[in-house]
Amino acid sequence: GAGVVGLAVTRALAKAGKDVICLDGEGIIGSGTSSRNSEVVHAGIYYPESTPNKAAMCVKGKHMLYDFCEAAGVNHKRITKLIVATSPAQEEQLVKLQQQGAKNGVLDLRMLTAVEAQTIEPHVRCTAAMLSPSTGVVDSHGFMVALQGDAEAAGATVALFSRLLRSASDGVGTRLVVADAAGGEEVE
């Protein structure tokens, strides 16, 4: 499909010189799961030690996403995030969270006093806080449009209103049988 993942894969394959057709049964890109994306760029703080690959992929992906958005002119912003403690017990949890973030490769986390946190957000009431400067937001539709543009510039085709019915590989290529979104005409 022509959501974030499908368009990113299509782009990568096309840039590697492969012939690629990205099929999507809908009439616009990103109208499935990608349309319900929160548009948050996660820093990678919360992954436990039992999931080191997820943590590493999140941190690396965050940097790659920011770099791509900057180069492609996609709206995005490192908005920062305050994680607050409202009691001494929660302050201990913040320290543990900062340590976990550091283990995950999130090295920009900074502990703040209550006064420092209120300088950033005057309405917050806390005993301490942690600042995550690399948390951000991205225009997910703009991101998908940029992925589509790169993919098509590299020779890929994005075919909307197209649903895959079946495929068969003959060792040389793959034959696709595709129907229009209404289930009408089939094309090979």
JSON list of C-alpha atoms in Angstrom, two decimals:
[
{"chain": "A", "resi": 1, "resn": "GLY", "atom": "CA", "xyz": [0.00, 0.00, 0.00]},
{"chain": "A", "resi": 2, "resn": "ALA", "atom": "CA", "xyz": [0.95, 3.63, -0.38]},
{"chain": "A", "resi": 3, "resn": "GLY", "atom": "CA", "xyz": [1.31, 4.49, 3.30]},
{"chain": "A", "resi": 4, "resn": "VAL", "atom": "CA", "xyz": [4.53, 5.51, 5.04]},
{"chain": "A", "resi": 5, "resn": "VAL", "atom": "CA", "xyz": [6.06, 2.03, 5.03]},
{"chain": "A", "resi": 6, "resn": "GLY", "atom": "CA", "xyz": [4.98, 1.12, 1.50]},
{"chain": "A", "resi": 7, "resn": "LEU", "atom": "CA", "xyz": [6.21, 4.42, 0.06]},
{"chain": "A", "resi": 8, "resn": "ALA", "atom": "CA", "xyz": [9.51, 4.21, 1.96]},
{"chain": "A", "resi": 9, "resn": "VAL", "atom": "CA", "xyz": [10.12, 0.68, 0.65]},
{"chain": "A", "resi": 10, "resn": "THR", "atom": "CA", "xyz": [9.08, 1.72, -2.86]},
{"chain": "A", "resi": 11, "resn": "ARG", "atom": "CA", "xyz": [11.49, 4.67, -2.71]},
{"chain": "A", "resi": 12, "resn": "ALA", "atom": "CA", "xyz": [14.39, 2.53, -1.46]},
{"chain": "A", "resi": 13, "resn": "LEU", "atom": "CA", "xyz": [13.86, -0.15, -4.11]},
{"chain": "A", "resi": 14, "resn": "ALA", "atom": "CA", "xyz": [13.48, 2.39, -6.91]},
{"chain": "A", "resi": 15, "resn": "LYS", "atom": "CA", "xyz": [16.62, 4.24, -5.81]},
{"chain": "A", "resi": 16, "resn": "ALA", "atom": "CA", "xyz": [18.42, 0.86, -5.88]},
{"chain": "A", "resi": 17, "resn": "GLY", "atom": "CA", "xyz": [17.46, 0.54, -9.57]},
{"chain": "A", "resi": 18, "resn": "LYS", "atom": "CA", "xyz": [14.57, -1.91, -9.20]},
{"chain": "A", "resi": 19, "resn": "ASP", "atom": "CA", "xyz": [11.36, -1.74, -11.24]},
{"chain": "A", "resi": 20, "resn": "VAL", "atom": "CA", "xyz": [8.68, -1.00, -8.66]},
{"chain": "A", "resi": 21, "resn": "ILE", "atom": "CA", "xyz": [4.93, -0.54, -8.69]},
{"chain": "A", "resi": 22, "resn": "CYS", "atom": "CA", "xyz": [3.30, 0.45, -5.40]},
{"chain": "A", "resi": 23, "resn": "LEU", "atom": "CA", "xyz": [-0.38, -0.55, -5.42]},
{"chain": "A", "resi": 24, "resn": "ASP", "atom": "CA", "xyz": [-3.02, 0.98, -3.19]},
{"chain": "A", "resi": 25, "resn": "GLY", "atom": "CA", "xyz": [-6.74, 0.32, -3.33]},
{"chain": "A", "resi": 26, "resn": "GLU", "atom": "CA", "xyz": [-7.60, 3.81, -2.14]},
{"chain": "A", "resi": 27, "resn": "GLY", "atom": "CA", "xyz": [-7.63, 7.01, -4.17]},
{"chain": "A", "resi": 28, "resn": "ILE", "atom": "CA", "xyz": [-5.02, 8.90, -2.16]},
{"chain": "A", "resi": 29, "resn": "ILE", "atom": "CA", "xyz": [-1.76, 7.95, -0.53]},
{"chain": "A", "resi": 30, "resn": "GLY", "atom": "CA", "xyz": [-1.66, 7.33, 3.19]},
{"chain": "A", "resi": 31, "resn": "SER", "atom": "CA", "xyz": [-5.39, 6.83, 3.71]},
{"chain": "A", "resi": 32, "resn": "GLY", "atom": "CA", "xyz": [-5.04, 3.61, 5.76]},
{"chain": "A", "resi": 33, "resn": "THR", "atom": "CA", "xyz": [-3.09, 3.23, 8.99]},
{"chain": "A", "resi": 34, "resn": "SER", "atom": "CA", "xyz": [-0.76, 6.11, 8.10]},
{"chain": "A", "resi": 35, "resn": "SER", "atom": "CA", "xyz": [-3.70, 8.54, 8.16]},
{"chain": "A", "resi": 36, "resn": "ARG", "atom": "CA", "xyz": [-4.10, 7.86, 11.87]},
{"chain": "A", "resi": 37, "resn": "ASN", "atom": "CA", "xyz": [-0.45, 8.50, 12.72]},
{"chain": "A", "resi": 38, "resn": "SER", "atom": "CA", "xyz": [0.09, 10.72, 15.76]},
{"chain": "A", "resi": 39, "resn": "GLU", "atom": "CA", "xyz": [2.85, 12.57, 13.87]},
{"chain": "A", "resi": 40, "resn": "VAL", "atom": "CA", "xyz": [5.09, 12.39, 16.96]},
{"chain": "A", "resi": 41, "resn": "VAL", "atom": "CA", "xyz": [8.81, 11.84, 16.45]},
{"chain": "A", "resi": 42, "resn": "HIS", "atom": "CA", "xyz": [9.76, 9.74, 19.47]},
{"chain": "A", "resi": 43, "resn": "ALA", "atom": "CA", "xyz": [13.15, 10.25, 21.09]},
{"chain": "A", "resi": 44, "resn": "GLY", "atom": "CA", "xyz": [13.59, 6.56, 22.00]},
{"chain": "A", "resi": 45, "resn": "ILE", "atom": "CA", "xyz": [13.55, 6.95, 25.77]},
{"chain": "A", "resi": 46, "resn": "TYR", "atom": "CA", "xyz": [11.12, 4.30, 26.91]},
{"chain": "A", "resi": 47, "resn": "TYR", "atom": "CA", "xyz": [12.33, 1.05, 25.32]},
{"chain": "A", "resi": 48, "resn": "PRO", "atom": "CA", "xyz": [13.43, -1.44, 28.00]},
{"chain": "A", "resi": 49, "resn": "GLU", "atom": "CA", "xyz": [16.72, -3.33, 27.86]},
{"chain": "A", "resi": 50, "resn": "SER", "atom": "CA", "xyz": [14.82, -6.39, 26.64]},
{"chain": "A", "resi": 51, "resn": "THR", "atom": "CA", "xyz": [14.18, -4.62, 23.31]},
{"chain": "A", "resi": 52, "resn": "PRO", "atom": "CA", "xyz": [17.58, -3.22, 22.26]},
{"chain": "A", "resi": 53, "resn": "ASN", "atom": "CA", "xyz": [16.78, -3.45, 18.53]},
{"chain": "A", "resi": 54, "resn": "LYS", "atom": "CA", "xyz": [13.62, -1.37, 18.90]},
{"chain": "A", "resi": 55, "resn": "ALA", "atom": "CA", "xyz": [15.54, 1.26, 20.87]},
{"chain": "A", "resi": 56, "resn": "ALA", "atom": "CA", "xyz": [18.38, 1.39, 18.35]},
{"chain": "A", "resi": 57, "resn": "MET", "atom": "CA", "xyz": [15.98, 1.57, 15.39]},
{"chain": "A", "resi": 58, "resn": "CYS", "atom": "CA", "xyz": [13.94, 4.34, 17.03]},
{"chain": "A", "resi": 59, "resn": "VAL", "atom": "CA", "xyz": [17.00, 6.47, 17.77]},
{"chain": "A", "resi": 60, "resn": "LYS", "atom": "CA", "xyz": [18.57, 5.90, 14.33]},
{"chain": "A", "resi": 61, "resn": "GLY", "atom": "CA", "xyz": [15.20, 6.39, 12.61]},
{"chain": "A", "resi": 62, "resn": "LYS", "atom": "CA", "xyz": [14.61, 9.66, 14.45]},
{"chain": "A", "resi": 63, "resn": "HIS", "atom": "CA", "xyz": [17.89, 11.06, 13.10]},
{"chain": "A", "resi": 64, "resn": "MET", "atom": "CA", "xyz": [17.17, 9.74, 9.59]},
{"chain": "A", "resi": 65, "resn": "LEU", "atom": "CA", "xyz": [13.66, 11.22, 9.66]},
{"chain": "A", "resi": 66, "resn": "TYR", "atom": "CA", "xyz": [14.87, 14.66, 10.75]},
{"chain": "A", "resi": 67, "resn": "ASP", "atom": "CA", "xyz": [17.62, 14.58, 8.08]},
{"chain": "A", "resi": 68, "resn": "PHE", "atom": "CA", "xyz": [15.17, 13.53, 5.34]},
{"chain": "A", "resi": 69, "resn": "CYS", "atom": "CA", "xyz": [12.59, 16.13, 6.35]},
{"chain": "A", "resi": 70, "resn": "GLU", "atom": "CA", "xyz": [15.22, 18.87, 6.37]},
{"chain": "A", "resi": 71, "resn": "ALA", "atom": "CA", "xyz": [16.56, 17.89, 2.94]},
{"chain": "A", "resi": 72, "resn": "ALA", "atom": "CA", "xyz": [13.09, 17.39, 1.39]},
{"chain": "A", "resi": 73, "resn": "GLY", "atom": "CA", "xyz": [11.47, 20.47, 2.91]},
{"chain": "A", "resi": 74, "resn": "VAL", "atom": "CA", "xyz": [8.92, 18.47, 4.92]},
{"chain": "A", "resi": 75, "resn": "ASN", "atom": "CA", "xyz": [7.39, 20.41, 7.81]},
{"chain": "A", "resi": 76, "resn": "HIS", "atom": "CA", "xyz": [8.75, 19.14, 11.11]},
{"chain": "A", "resi": 77, "resn": "LYS", "atom": "CA", "xyz": [9.87, 20.54, 14.41]},
{"chain": "A", "resi": 78, "resn": "ARG", "atom": "CA", "xyz": [11.86, 19.40, 17.40]},
{"chain": "A", "resi": 79, "resn": "ILE", "atom": "CA", "xyz": [9.31, 20.63, 19.93]},
{"chain": "A", "resi": 80, "resn": "THR", "atom": "CA", "xyz": [10.98, 19.16, 23.01]},
{"chain": "A", "resi": 81, "resn": "LYS", "atom": "CA", "xyz": [9.09, 17.41, 25.75]},
{"chain": "A", "resi": 82, "resn": "LEU", "atom": "CA", "xyz": [8.99, 17.82, 29.50]},
{"chain": "A", "resi": 83, "resn": "ILE", "atom": "CA", "xyz": [8.53, 14.69, 31.56]},
{"chain": "A", "resi": 84, "resn": "VAL", "atom": "CA", "xyz": [7.60, 15.83, 35.05]},
{"chain": "A", "resi": 85, "resn": "ALA", "atom": "CA", "xyz": [7.77, 14.46, 38.57]},
{"chain": "A", "resi": 86, "resn": "THR", "atom": "CA", "xyz": [5.32, 15.64, 41.18]},
{"chain": "A", "resi": 87, "resn": "SER", "atom": "CA", "xyz": [6.87, 13.83, 44.16]},
{"chain": "A", "resi": 88, "resn": "PRO", "atom": "CA", "xyz": [10.30, 12.64, 45.35]},
{"chain": "A", "resi": 89, "resn": "ALA", "atom": "CA", "xyz": [9.38, 9.06, 44.36]},
{"chain": "A", "resi": 90, "resn": "GLN", "atom": "CA", "xyz": [8.66, 10.21, 40.82]},
{"chain": "A", "resi": 91, "resn": "GLU", "atom": "CA", "xyz": [11.98, 12.08, 40.77]},
{"chain": "A", "resi": 92, "resn": "GLU", "atom": "CA", "xyz": [13.71, 8.73, 41.32]},
{"chain": "A", "resi": 93, "resn": "GLN", "atom": "CA", "xyz": [11.76, 7.34, 38.35]},
{"chain": "A", "resi": 94, "resn": "LEU", "atom": "CA", "xyz": [12.92, 10.28, 36.21]},
{"chain": "A", "resi": 95, "resn": "VAL", "atom": "CA", "xyz": [16.54, 9.45, 37.00]},
{"chain": "A", "resi": 96, "resn": "LYS", "atom": "CA", "xyz": [15.94, 5.82, 36.02]},
{"chain": "A", "resi": 97, "resn": "LEU", "atom": "CA", "xyz": [14.22, 6.98, 32.83]},
{"chain": "A", "resi": 98, "resn": "GLN", "atom": "CA", "xyz": [17.18, 9.21, 31.96]},
{"chain": "A", "resi": 99, "resn": "GLN", "atom": "CA", "xyz": [19.52, 6.26, 32.51]},
{"chain": "A", "resi": 100, "resn": "GLN", "atom": "CA", "xyz": [17.36, 4.06, 30.27]},
{"chain": "A", "resi": 101, "resn": "GLY", "atom": "CA", "xyz": [17.32, 6.73, 27.61]},
{"chain": "A", "resi": 102, "resn": "ALA", "atom": "CA", "xyz": [21.13, 6.97, 27.74]},
{"chain": "A", "resi": 103, "resn": "LYS", "atom": "CA", "xyz": [21.41, 3.17, 27.38]},
{"chain": "A", "resi": 104, "resn": "ASN", "atom": "CA", "xyz": [19.16, 3.49, 24.31]},
{"chain": "A", "resi": 105, "resn": "GLY", "atom": "CA", "xyz": [21.39, 6.15, 22.78]},
{"chain": "A", "resi": 106, "resn": "VAL", "atom": "CA", "xyz": [19.27, 9.17, 23.70]},
{"chain": "A", "resi": 107, "resn": "LEU", "atom": "CA", "xyz": [22.08, 11.39, 24.95]},
{"chain": "A", "resi": 108, "resn": "ASP", "atom": "CA", "xyz": [20.34, 14.78, 24.95]},
{"chain": "A", "resi": 109, "resn": "LEU", "atom": "CA", "xyz": [18.11, 14.23, 28.00]},
{"chain": "A", "resi": 110, "resn": "ARG", "atom": "CA", "xyz": [18.61, 16.80, 30.75]},
{"chain": "A", "resi": 111, "resn": "MET", "atom": "CA", "xyz": [17.34, 16.87, 34.31]},
{"chain": "A", "resi": 112, "resn": "LEU", "atom": "CA", "xyz": [15.72, 20.14, 35.40]},
{"chain": "A", "resi": 113, "resn": "THR", "atom": "CA", "xyz": [14.72, 21.66, 38.69]},
{"chain": "A", "resi": 114, "resn": "ALA", "atom": "CA", "xyz": [11.12, 22.74, 39.16]},
{"chain": "A", "resi": 115, "resn": "VAL", "atom": "CA", "xyz": [12.15, 26.37, 38.57]},
{"chain": "A", "resi": 116, "resn": "GLU", "atom": "CA", "xyz": [13.94, 25.47, 35.32]},
{"chain": "A", "resi": 117, "resn": "ALA", "atom": "CA", "xyz": [10.89, 23.50, 34.13]},
{"chain": "A", "resi": 118, "resn": "GLN", "atom": "CA", "xyz": [8.61, 26.45, 34.91]},
{"chain": "A", "resi": 119, "resn": "THR", "atom": "CA", "xyz": [10.88, 28.71, 32.87]},
{"chain": "A", "resi": 120, "resn": "ILE", "atom": "CA", "xyz": [10.05, 26.51, 29.87]},
{"chain": "A", "resi": 121, "resn": "GLU", "atom": "CA", "xyz": [6.40, 25.93, 30.77]},
{"chain": "A", "resi": 122, "resn": "PRO", "atom": "CA", "xyz": [5.09, 28.44, 33.35]},
{"chain": "A", "resi": 123, "resn": "HIS", "atom": "CA", "xyz": [1.91, 26.49, 34.09]},
{"chain": "A", "resi": 124, "resn": "VAL", "atom": "CA", "xyz": [3.59, 23.22, 35.02]},
{"chain": "A", "resi": 125, "resn": "ARG", "atom": "CA", "xyz": [3.56, 22.20, 38.66]},
{"chain": "A", "resi": 126, "resn": "CYS", "atom": "CA", "xyz": [6.33, 19.74, 39.48]},
{"chain": "A", "resi": 127, "resn": "THR", "atom": "CA", "xyz": [9.17, 18.93, 41.84]},
{"chain": "A", "resi": 128, "resn": "ALA", "atom": "CA", "xyz": [11.58, 18.18, 38.96]},
{"chain": "A", "resi": 129, "resn": "ALA", "atom": "CA", "xyz": [11.49, 17.43, 35.26]},
{"chain": "A", "resi": 130, "resn": "MET", "atom": "CA", "xyz": [13.45, 15.91, 32.42]},
{"chain": "A", "resi": 131, "resn": "LEU", "atom": "CA", "xyz": [13.82, 17.69, 29.09]},
{"chain": "A", "resi": 132, "resn": "SER", "atom": "CA", "xyz": [13.82, 15.66, 25.88]},
{"chain": "A", "resi": 133, "resn": "PRO", "atom": "CA", "xyz": [14.99, 18.07, 23.15]},
{"chain": "A", "resi": 134, "resn": "SER", "atom": "CA", "xyz": [14.85, 15.55, 20.30]},
{"chain": "A", "resi": 135, "resn": "THR", "atom": "CA", "xyz": [11.15, 14.71, 20.66]},
{"chain": "A", "resi": 136, "resn": "GLY", "atom": "CA", "xyz": [9.25, 16.35, 17.84]},
{"chain": "A", "resi": 137, "resn": "VAL", "atom": "CA", "xyz": [6.43, 16.36, 15.33]},
{"chain": "A", "resi": 138, "resn": "VAL", "atom": "CA", "xyz": [6.31, 15.78, 11.59]},
{"chain": "A", "resi": 139, "resn": "ASP", "atom": "CA", "xyz": [3.74, 16.45, 8.88]},
{"chain": "A", "resi": 140, "resn": "SER", "atom": "CA", "xyz": [3.08, 12.80, 8.04]},
{"chain": "A", "resi": 141, "resn": "HIS", "atom": "CA", "xyz": [1.20, 13.57, 4.81]},
{"chain": "A", "resi": 142, "resn": "GLY", "atom": "CA", "xyz": [3.97, 15.89, 3.66]},
{"chain": "A", "resi": 143, "resn": "PHE", "atom": "CA", "xyz": [6.45, 13.13, 4.50]},
{"chain": "A", "resi": 144, "resn": "MET", "atom": "CA", "xyz": [4.49, 10.64, 2.36]},
{"chain": "A", "resi": 145, "resn": "VAL", "atom": "CA", "xyz": [4.25, 13.11, -0.54]},
{"chain": "A", "resi": 146, "resn": "ALA", "atom": "CA", "xyz": [8.03, 13.56, -0.41]},
{"chain": "A", "resi": 147, "resn": "LEU", "atom": "CA", "xyz": [8.58, 9.77, -0.34]},
{"chain": "A", "resi": 148, "resn": "GLN", "atom": "CA", "xyz": [6.23, 9.38, -3.31]},
{"chain": "A", "resi": 149, "resn": "GLY", "atom": "CA", "xyz": [8.01, 12.14, -5.24]},
{"chain": "A", "resi": 150, "resn": "ASP", "atom": "CA", "xyz": [11.43, 10.59, -4.62]},
{"chain": "A", "resi": 151, "resn": "ALA", "atom": "CA", "xyz": [10.15, 7.13, -5.59]},
{"chain": "A", "resi": 152, "resn": "GLU", "atom": "CA", "xyz": [8.58, 8.38, -8.81]},
{"chain": "A", "resi": 153, "resn": "ALA", "atom": "CA", "xyz": [11.68, 10.44, -9.66]},
{"chain": "A", "resi": 154, "resn": "ALA", "atom": "CA", "xyz": [13.67, 7.19, -9.35]},
{"chain": "A", "resi": 155, "resn": "GLY", "atom": "CA", "xyz": [11.30, 5.45, -11.78]},
{"chain": "A", "resi": 156, "resn": "ALA", "atom": "CA", "xyz": [8.70, 3.87, -9.50]},
{"chain": "A", "resi": 157, "resn": "THR", "atom": "CA", "xyz": [4.98, 3.95, -10.21]},
{"chain": "A", "resi": 158, "resn": "VAL", "atom": "CA", "xyz": [2.37, 4.56, -7.53]},
{"chain": "A", "resi": 159, "resn": "ALA", "atom": "CA", "xyz": [-0.93, 3.09, -8.76]},
{"chain": "A", "resi": 160, "resn": "LEU", "atom": "CA", "xyz": [-3.97, 4.24, -6.78]},
{"chain": "A", "resi": 161, "resn": "PHE", "atom": "CA", "xyz": [-7.42, 2.64, -7.02]},
{"chain": "A", "resi": 162, "resn": "SER", "atom": "CA", "xyz": [-5.52, -0.62, -7.65]},
{"chain": "A", "resi": 163, "resn": "ARG", "atom": "CA", "xyz": [-5.98, -3.80, -5.64]},
{"chain": "A", "resi": 164, "resn": "LEU", "atom": "CA", "xyz": [-3.71, -6.82, -6.01]},
{"chain": "A", "resi": 165, "resn": "LEU", "atom": "CA", "xyz": [-5.69, -9.99, -6.69]},
{"chain": "A", "resi": 166, "resn": "ARG", "atom": "CA", "xyz": [-2.84, -12.43, -7.24]},
{"chain": "A", "resi": 167, "resn": "SER", "atom": "CA", "xyz": [0.75, -12.66, -8.36]},
{"chain": "A", "resi": 168, "resn": "ALA", "atom": "CA", "xyz": [3.01, -15.29, -9.89]},
{"chain": "A", "resi": 169, "resn": "SER", "atom": "CA", "xyz": [6.77, -15.30, -10.29]},
{"chain": "A", "resi": 170, "resn": "ASP", "atom": "CA", "xyz": [8.41, -17.07, -13.22]},
{"chain": "A", "resi": 171, "resn": "GLY", "atom": "CA", "xyz": [12.00, -16.59, -12.08]},
{"chain": "A", "resi": 172, "resn": "VAL", "atom": "CA", "xyz": [12.51, -13.64, -14.42]},
{"chain": "A", "resi": 173, "resn": "GLY", "atom": "CA", "xyz": [9.80, -11.32, -13.15]},
{"chain": "A", "resi": 174, "resn": "THR", "atom": "CA", "xyz": [6.49, -11.25, -11.37]},
{"chain": "A", "resi": 175, "resn": "ARG", "atom": "CA", "xyz": [3.11, -11.13, -13.09]},
{"chain": "A", "resi": 176, "resn": "LEU", "atom": "CA", "xyz": [0.49, -9.15, -11.17]},
{"chain": "A", "resi": 177, "resn": "VAL", "atom": "CA", "xyz": [-3.26, -9.35, -11.57]},
{"chain": "A", "resi": 178, "resn": "VAL", "atom": "CA", "xyz": [-4.76, -6.10, -10.38]},
{"chain": "A", "resi": 179, "resn": "ALA", "atom": "CA", "xyz": [-8.37, -4.92, -10.10]},
{"chain": "A", "resi": 180, "resn": "ASP", "atom": "CA", "xyz": [-9.65, -1.40, -9.86]},
{"chain": "A", "resi": 181, "resn": "ALA", "atom": "CA", "xyz": [-10.91, -0.31, -6.46]},
{"chain": "A", "resi": 182, "resn": "ALA", "atom": "CA", "xyz": [-14.52, -1.18, -7.32]},
{"chain": "A", "resi": 183, "resn": "GLY", "atom": "CA", "xyz": [-13.44, -4.76, -8.08]},
{"chain": "A", "resi": 184, "resn": "GLY", "atom": "CA", "xyz": [-14.22, -4.30, -11.75]},
{"chain": "A", "resi": 185, "resn": "GLU", "atom": "CA", "xyz": [-11.69, -4.50, -14.53]},
{"chain": "A", "resi": 186, "resn": "GLU", "atom": "CA", "xyz": [-8.74, -6.83, -14.01]},
{"chain": "A", "resi": 187, "resn": "VAL", "atom": "CA", "xyz": [-5.39, -5.99, -15.59]},
{"chain": "A", "resi": 188, "resn": "GLU", "atom": "CA", "xyz": [-2.24, -8.12, -15.92]}
]
